[in-house]
mmCIF file of C-alpha atoms in Angstrom:
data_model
loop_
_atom_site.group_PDB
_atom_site.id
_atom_site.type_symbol
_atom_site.label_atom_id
_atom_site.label_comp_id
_atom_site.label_asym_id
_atom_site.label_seq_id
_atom_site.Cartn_x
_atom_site.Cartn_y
_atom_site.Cartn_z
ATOM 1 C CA UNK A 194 159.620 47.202 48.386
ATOM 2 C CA UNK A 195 157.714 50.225 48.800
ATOM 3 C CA UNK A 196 154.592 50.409 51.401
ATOM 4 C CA UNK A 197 152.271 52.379 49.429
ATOM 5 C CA UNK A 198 149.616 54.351 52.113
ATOM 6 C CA UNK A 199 145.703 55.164 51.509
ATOM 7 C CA UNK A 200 144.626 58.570 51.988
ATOM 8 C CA UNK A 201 142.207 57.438 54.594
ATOM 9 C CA UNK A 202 145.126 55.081 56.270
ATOM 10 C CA UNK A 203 146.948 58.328 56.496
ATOM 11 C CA UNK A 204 144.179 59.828 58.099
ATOM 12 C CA UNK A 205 144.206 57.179 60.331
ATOM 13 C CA UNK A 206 148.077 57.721 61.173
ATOM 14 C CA UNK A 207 147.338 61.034 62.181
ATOM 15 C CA UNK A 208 144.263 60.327 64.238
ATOM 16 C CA UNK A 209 146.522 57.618 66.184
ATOM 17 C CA UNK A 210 149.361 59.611 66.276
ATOM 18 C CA UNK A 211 147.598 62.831 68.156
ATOM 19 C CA UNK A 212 145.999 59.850 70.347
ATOM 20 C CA UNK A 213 149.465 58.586 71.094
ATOM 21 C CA UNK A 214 150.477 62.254 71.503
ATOM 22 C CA UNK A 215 147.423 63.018 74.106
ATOM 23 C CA UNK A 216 148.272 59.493 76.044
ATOM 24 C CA UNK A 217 151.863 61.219 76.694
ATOM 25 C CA UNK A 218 150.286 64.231 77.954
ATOM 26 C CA UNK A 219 148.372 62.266 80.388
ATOM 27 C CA UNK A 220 151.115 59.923 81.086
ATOM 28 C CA UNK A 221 153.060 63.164 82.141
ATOM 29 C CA UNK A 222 150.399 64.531 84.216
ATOM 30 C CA UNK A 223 149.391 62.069 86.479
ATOM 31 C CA UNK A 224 152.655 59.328 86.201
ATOM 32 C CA UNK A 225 155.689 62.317 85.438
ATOM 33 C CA UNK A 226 153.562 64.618 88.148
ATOM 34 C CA UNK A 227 153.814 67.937 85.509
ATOM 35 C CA UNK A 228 151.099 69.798 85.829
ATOM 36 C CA UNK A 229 149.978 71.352 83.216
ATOM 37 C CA UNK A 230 149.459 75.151 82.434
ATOM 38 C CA UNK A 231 147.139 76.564 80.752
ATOM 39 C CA UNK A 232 149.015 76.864 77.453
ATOM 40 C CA UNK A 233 150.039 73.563 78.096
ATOM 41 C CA UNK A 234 145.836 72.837 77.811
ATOM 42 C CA UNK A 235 145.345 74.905 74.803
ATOM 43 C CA UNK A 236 148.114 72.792 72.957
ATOM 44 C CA UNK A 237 146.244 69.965 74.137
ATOM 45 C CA UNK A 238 142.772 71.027 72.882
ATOM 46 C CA UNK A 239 144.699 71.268 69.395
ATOM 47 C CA UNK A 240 146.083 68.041 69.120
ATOM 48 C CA UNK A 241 142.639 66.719 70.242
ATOM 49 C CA UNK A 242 141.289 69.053 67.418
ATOM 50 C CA UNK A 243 143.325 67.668 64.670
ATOM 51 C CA UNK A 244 142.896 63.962 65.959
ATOM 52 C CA UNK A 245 139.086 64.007 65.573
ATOM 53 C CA UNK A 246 139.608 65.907 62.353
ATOM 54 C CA UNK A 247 141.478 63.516 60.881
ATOM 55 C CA UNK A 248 139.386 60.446 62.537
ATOM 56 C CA UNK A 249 136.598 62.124 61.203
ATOM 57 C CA UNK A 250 138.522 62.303 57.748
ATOM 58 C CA UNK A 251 139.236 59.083 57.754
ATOM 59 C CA UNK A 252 135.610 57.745 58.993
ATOM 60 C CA UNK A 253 134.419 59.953 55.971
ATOM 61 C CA UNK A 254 136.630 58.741 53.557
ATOM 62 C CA UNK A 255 135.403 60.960 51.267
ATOM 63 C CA UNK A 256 136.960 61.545 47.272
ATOM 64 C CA UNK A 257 139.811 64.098 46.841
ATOM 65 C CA UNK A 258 138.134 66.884 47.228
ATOM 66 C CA UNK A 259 136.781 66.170 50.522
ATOM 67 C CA UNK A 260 139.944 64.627 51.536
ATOM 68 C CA UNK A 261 141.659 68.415 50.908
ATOM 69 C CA UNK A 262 138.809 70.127 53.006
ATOM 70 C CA UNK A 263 139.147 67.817 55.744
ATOM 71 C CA UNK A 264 142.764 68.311 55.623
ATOM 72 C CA UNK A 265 142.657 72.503 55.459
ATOM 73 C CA UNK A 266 140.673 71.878 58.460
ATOM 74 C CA UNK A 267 143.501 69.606 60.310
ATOM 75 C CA UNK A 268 145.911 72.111 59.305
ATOM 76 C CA UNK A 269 144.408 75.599 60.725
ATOM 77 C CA UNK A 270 143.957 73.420 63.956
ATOM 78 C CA UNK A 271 147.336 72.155 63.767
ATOM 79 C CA UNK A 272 148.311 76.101 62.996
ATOM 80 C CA UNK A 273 146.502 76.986 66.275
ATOM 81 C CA UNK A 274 147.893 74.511 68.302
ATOM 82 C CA UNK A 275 151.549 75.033 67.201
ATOM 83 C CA UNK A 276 151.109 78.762 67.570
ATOM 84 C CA UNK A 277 150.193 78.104 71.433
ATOM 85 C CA UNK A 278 153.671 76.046 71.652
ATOM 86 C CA UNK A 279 155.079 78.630 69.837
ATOM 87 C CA UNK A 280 153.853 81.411 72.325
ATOM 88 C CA UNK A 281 155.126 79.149 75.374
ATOM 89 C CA UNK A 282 158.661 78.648 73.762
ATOM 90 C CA UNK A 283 158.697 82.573 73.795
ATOM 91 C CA UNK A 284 157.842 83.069 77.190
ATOM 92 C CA UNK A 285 160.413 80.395 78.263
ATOM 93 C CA UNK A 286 163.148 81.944 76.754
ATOM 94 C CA UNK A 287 162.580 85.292 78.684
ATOM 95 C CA UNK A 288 164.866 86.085 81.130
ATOM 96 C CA UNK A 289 163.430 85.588 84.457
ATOM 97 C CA UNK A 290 163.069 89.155 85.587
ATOM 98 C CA UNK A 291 160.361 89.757 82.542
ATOM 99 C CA UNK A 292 158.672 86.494 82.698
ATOM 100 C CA UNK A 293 154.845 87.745 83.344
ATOM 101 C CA UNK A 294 153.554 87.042 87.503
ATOM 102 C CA UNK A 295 151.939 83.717 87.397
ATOM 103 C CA UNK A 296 148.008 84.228 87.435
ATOM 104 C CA UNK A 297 144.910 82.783 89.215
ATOM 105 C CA UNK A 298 144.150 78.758 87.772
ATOM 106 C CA UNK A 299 142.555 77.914 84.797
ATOM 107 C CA UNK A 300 138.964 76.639 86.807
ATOM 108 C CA UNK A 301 139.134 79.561 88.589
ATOM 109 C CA UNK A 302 139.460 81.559 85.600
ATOM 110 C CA UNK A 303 136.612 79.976 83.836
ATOM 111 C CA UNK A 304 134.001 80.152 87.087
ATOM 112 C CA UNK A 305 134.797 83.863 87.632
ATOM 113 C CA UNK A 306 135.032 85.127 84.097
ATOM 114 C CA UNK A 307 133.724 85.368 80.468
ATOM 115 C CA UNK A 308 134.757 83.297 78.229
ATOM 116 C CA UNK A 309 136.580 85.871 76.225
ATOM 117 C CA UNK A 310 138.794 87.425 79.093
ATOM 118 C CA UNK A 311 139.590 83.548 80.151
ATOM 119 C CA UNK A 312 141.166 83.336 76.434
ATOM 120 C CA UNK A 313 142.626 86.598 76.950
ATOM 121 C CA UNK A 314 144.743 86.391 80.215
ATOM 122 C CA UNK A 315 145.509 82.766 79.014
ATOM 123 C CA UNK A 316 147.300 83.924 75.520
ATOM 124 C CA UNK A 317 149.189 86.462 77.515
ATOM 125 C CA UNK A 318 150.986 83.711 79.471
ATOM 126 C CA UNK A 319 152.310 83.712 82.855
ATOM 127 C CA UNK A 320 155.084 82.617 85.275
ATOM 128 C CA UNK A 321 153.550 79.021 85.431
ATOM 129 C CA UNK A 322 153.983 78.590 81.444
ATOM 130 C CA UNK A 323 157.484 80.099 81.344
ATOM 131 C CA UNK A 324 158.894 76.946 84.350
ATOM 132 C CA UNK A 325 160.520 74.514 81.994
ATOM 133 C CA UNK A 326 160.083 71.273 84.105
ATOM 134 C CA UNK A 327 160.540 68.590 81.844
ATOM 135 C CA UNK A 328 163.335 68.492 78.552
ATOM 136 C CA UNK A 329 164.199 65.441 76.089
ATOM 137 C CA UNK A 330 167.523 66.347 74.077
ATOM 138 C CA UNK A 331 167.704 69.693 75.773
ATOM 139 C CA UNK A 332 164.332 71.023 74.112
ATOM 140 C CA UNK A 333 161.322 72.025 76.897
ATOM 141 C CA UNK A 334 158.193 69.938 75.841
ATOM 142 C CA UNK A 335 156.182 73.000 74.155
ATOM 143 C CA UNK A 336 159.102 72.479 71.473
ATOM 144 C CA UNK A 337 158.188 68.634 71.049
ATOM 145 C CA UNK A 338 154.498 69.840 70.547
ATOM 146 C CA UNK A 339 155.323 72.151 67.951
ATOM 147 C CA UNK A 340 157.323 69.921 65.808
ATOM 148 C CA UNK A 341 154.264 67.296 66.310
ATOM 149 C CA UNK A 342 152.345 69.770 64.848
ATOM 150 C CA UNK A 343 154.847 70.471 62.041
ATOM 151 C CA UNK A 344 154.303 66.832 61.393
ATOM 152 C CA UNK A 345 150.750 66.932 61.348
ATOM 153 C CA UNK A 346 150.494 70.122 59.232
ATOM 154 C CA UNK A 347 152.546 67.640 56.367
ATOM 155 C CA UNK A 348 151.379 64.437 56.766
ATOM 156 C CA UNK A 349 147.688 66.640 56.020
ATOM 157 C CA UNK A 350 149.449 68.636 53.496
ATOM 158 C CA UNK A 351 151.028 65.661 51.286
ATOM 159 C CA UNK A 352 148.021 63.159 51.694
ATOM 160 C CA UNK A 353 145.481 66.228 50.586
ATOM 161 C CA UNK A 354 148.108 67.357 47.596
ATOM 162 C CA UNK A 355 148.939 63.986 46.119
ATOM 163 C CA UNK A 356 147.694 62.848 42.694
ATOM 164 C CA UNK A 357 146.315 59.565 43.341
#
């Protein structure tokens, strides 16, 4: 027996998947006591970014066509998202002598700068993104976020490219 799924369903999946994804960020945060950096925020941003995409997709349910536009535009924010994780993974795997000084917080970023230079200093990383405080199966969480996002980007991928 084969379970055959909708393009919206799949939509769907995704949209409760980065929900499900978010509620273990939160469960982390304020249950697991990880705080998060400010990479770890940006990651977050993109999974919310690709859930209301693909709610929005799925809400929509527009033909084929609109199903491969909405899904181009869960992908580049699943592309986003996984190149954050990406960029953490880096600076974790520096050796601690070249791991950037940790900066100033994120609010206090945001209240004291532009918007642009915020961005800036948060992309370069810094000692707080490099601490690996939390592993499942020997991989640091910014791992588990990228291969989320792996799974986004083809879940999108095949229910944009099928032929039915």
């Amino acid at each position: 027996m084969s379970i055959r799924l909708s393009r919206r369903q799949g939509f769907f999946l995704v949209a409760a998947g980065c929900a499900a994804a978010m509620g273990f960020a939160l469960y982390s945060q304020y249950v697991l006591q990880l705080e998060p950096c400010p990479l770890c925020i940006f990651q977050r941003v993109g999974v919310i970014a690709v859930g209301l995409i693909a709610l929005l997709a799925a809400l929509h349910n527009p033909g084929r066509g609109g199903y491969r536009l909405w899904a181009g535009l869960g992908v580049l924010a699943a592309l986003a998202g996984g190149a954050v994780s990406v960029r953490q993974l880096w600076l974790q795997s520096l050796p601690e002598d070249q791991v950037p000084a940790c900066g100033p917080g994120l609010d206090y970023l945001m209240e004291t700068s532009p918007l642009w230079d915020v961005l800036s200093k948060v992309f370069k990383g810094s000692g707080e993104c490099a601490k690996v405080d939390w592993t499942f199966l020997g991989q640091a969480m910014p791992f588990w976020v990228a291969v989320f996002f792996v799974g986004v980007i083809a879940m999108q991928l095949w229910l944009a490219m099928r032929k039915d």
